[in-house]
Amino acid sequence: MISDALPEAGIQYVVLVEEVIPFGSDDHRWQLVKTIPVEGDRATADARARELAMEHVPQGFYEPYGATAGRSVFRVSDGSWLVEVSTPDTYLPTLARITTAEQVHIQEYLPPPADDTPSAPKRRLFRRG
């Protein structure tokens, strides 16, 4: 069997935090809001993800000063955490998903070279004769 896995020493673990972001009154989508690098092994990254699941408050969630939001935390079968955060006045709970991940690739942005940039094709609106 061929394995393309990196040796444990070369693996960089991160904790990903996704939140449900509302778009209008009836629409929403999941969005990655934080990528947290973790020094250590998979067990360290899993422990950090669990800690975040117990304390993370989603962006834009209103929590009155001195209050503690209600929280339901679920360990999902894929190993991620689903978090519901709410207050008694909240119509729907705010959701977050926290996942341990192995970062396998990073590609830095490289702008095109200044001299080799192709010119945009010119279009004719009216064709002549």
Short mmCIF file of C-alpha atoms in Angstrom, two decimals:
data_model
loop_
_atom_site.label_atom_id
_atom_site.label_comp_id
_atom_site.label_asym_id
_atom_site.label_seq_id
_atom_site.Cartn_x
_atom_site.Cartn_y
_atom_site.Cartn_z
CA MET A 1 0.00 0.00 0.00
CA ILE A 2 1.32 3.44 -0.94
CA SER A 3 1.00 6.14 1.69
CA ASP A 4 1.42 9.86 0.95
CA ALA A 5 1.00 10.77 4.62
CA LEU A 6 3.64 12.99 6.14
CA PRO A 7 5.54 11.74 9.15
CA GLU A 8 3.90 12.88 12.41
CA ALA A 9 6.71 15.40 13.01
CA GLY A 10 5.92 17.22 9.73
CA ILE A 11 2.18 17.62 10.27
CA GLN A 12 0.73 21.02 11.10
CA TYR A 13 -2.62 20.83 12.88
CA VAL A 14 -5.12 23.68 12.98
CA VAL A 15 -8.51 24.21 14.55
CA LEU A 16 -11.11 25.60 12.14
CA VAL A 17 -14.03 27.67 13.40
CA GLU A 18 -17.02 28.02 11.09
CA GLU A 19 -20.17 29.97 11.84
CA VAL A 20 -23.59 30.32 10.28
CA ILE A 21 -23.71 33.80 8.77
CA PRO A 22 -27.20 35.19 8.02
CA PHE A 23 -27.97 36.67 4.61
CA GLY A 24 -31.32 38.40 4.78
CA SER A 25 -34.18 37.06 6.83
CA ASP A 26 -34.41 33.52 5.43
CA ASP A 27 -30.97 32.70 4.05
CA HIS A 28 -27.67 31.73 5.66
CA ARG A 29 -24.38 30.00 4.89
CA TRP A 30 -21.46 28.48 6.75
CA GLN A 31 -18.33 30.61 6.69
CA LEU A 32 -14.81 29.94 7.95
CA VAL A 33 -14.12 32.70 10.49
CA LYS A 34 -10.94 31.51 12.25
CA THR A 35 -8.00 29.22 11.53
CA ILE A 36 -6.01 28.61 14.71
CA PRO A 37 -2.58 26.93 14.38
CA VAL A 38 -1.81 24.37 17.09
CA GLU A 39 1.67 23.49 18.31
CA GLY A 40 1.76 19.78 18.99
CA ASP A 41 0.15 16.54 17.89
CA ARG A 42 -3.39 15.53 16.97
CA ALA A 43 -4.38 14.98 20.61
CA THR A 44 -3.30 18.55 21.46
CA ALA A 45 -5.32 19.91 18.52
CA ASP A 46 -8.38 17.84 19.57
CA ALA A 47 -8.11 19.20 23.12
CA ARG A 48 -7.93 22.78 21.80
CA ALA A 49 -10.99 22.18 19.60
CA ARG A 50 -12.94 20.85 22.61
CA GLU A 51 -11.90 23.85 24.68
CA LEU A 52 -13.09 26.23 21.94
CA ALA A 53 -16.41 24.35 21.67
CA MET A 54 -17.02 25.00 25.36
CA GLU A 55 -16.22 28.73 25.26
CA HIS A 56 -16.54 30.16 21.72
CA VAL A 57 -19.13 32.90 21.24
CA PRO A 58 -19.96 33.48 17.55
CA GLN A 59 -19.27 36.89 16.04
CA GLY A 60 -22.20 39.25 16.24
CA PHE A 61 -23.93 37.26 18.99
CA TYR A 62 -25.47 39.67 21.52
CA GLU A 63 -24.80 38.71 25.10
CA PRO A 64 -25.85 41.26 27.76
CA TYR A 65 -23.05 42.43 30.04
CA GLY A 66 -22.53 39.95 32.88
CA ALA A 67 -24.77 37.29 31.30
CA THR A 68 -23.66 33.85 30.18
CA ALA A 69 -25.25 32.53 27.01
CA GLY A 70 -26.92 29.14 26.94
CA ARG A 71 -24.86 26.55 25.12
CA SER A 72 -25.43 23.06 23.73
CA VAL A 73 -22.30 21.27 22.52
CA PHE A 74 -22.44 18.14 20.36
CA ARG A 75 -19.56 15.87 19.36
CA VAL A 76 -20.35 14.88 15.76
CA SER A 77 -19.40 11.48 14.32
CA ASP A 78 -16.65 12.98 12.13
CA GLY A 79 -14.92 14.33 15.25
CA SER A 80 -16.02 17.94 14.89
CA TRP A 81 -18.06 19.90 17.43
CA LEU A 82 -21.42 21.55 16.72
CA VAL A 83 -22.24 24.39 19.11
CA GLU A 84 -25.60 26.10 19.65
CA VAL A 85 -25.42 29.40 21.52
CA SER A 86 -28.58 31.20 22.63
CA THR A 87 -30.25 33.49 25.16
CA PRO A 88 -33.91 33.43 26.27
CA ASP A 89 -34.58 36.30 23.83
CA THR A 90 -32.93 34.54 20.87
CA TYR A 91 -35.39 33.51 18.16
CA LEU A 92 -33.05 30.85 16.75
CA PRO A 93 -29.77 29.67 18.28
CA THR A 94 -26.54 30.79 16.67
CA LEU A 95 -24.49 27.88 15.33
CA ALA A 96 -20.75 27.25 15.17
CA ARG A 97 -18.79 24.22 13.98
CA ILE A 98 -15.30 23.57 15.34
CA THR A 99 -13.05 21.06 13.61
CA THR A 100 -9.54 19.72 14.02
CA ALA A 101 -7.78 19.66 10.66
CA GLU A 102 -4.42 18.74 9.20
CA GLN A 103 -3.05 21.54 7.04
CA VAL A 104 -1.61 19.85 3.98
CA HIS A 105 -0.83 22.72 1.62
CA ILE A 106 -0.27 26.47 1.56
CA GLN A 107 0.08 28.47 -1.65
CA GLU A 108 1.07 32.09 -1.29
CA TYR A 109 -0.48 34.58 -3.70
CA LEU A 110 1.82 35.45 -6.58
CA PRO A 111 0.77 38.45 -8.67
CA PRO A 112 1.37 38.25 -12.43
CA PRO A 113 4.68 39.69 -13.67
CA ALA A 114 4.31 43.34 -14.68
CA ASP A 115 5.90 42.91 -18.16
CA ASP A 116 4.21 39.66 -19.18
CA THR A 117 0.60 40.63 -18.44
CA PRO A 118 -1.43 39.88 -21.57
CA SER A 119 -3.57 42.72 -22.78
CA ALA A 120 -7.30 42.20 -22.61
CA PRO A 121 -8.84 41.13 -25.91
CA LYS A 122 -10.52 43.98 -27.71
CA ARG A 123 -14.10 43.42 -28.70
CA ARG A 124 -15.89 45.14 -31.50
CA LEU A 125 -19.39 46.26 -30.84
CA PHE A 126 -20.20 46.87 -34.47
CA ARG A 127 -18.76 44.91 -37.31
CA ARG A 128 -17.84 46.90 -40.36
CA GLY A 129 -17.99 45.68 -43.90
#
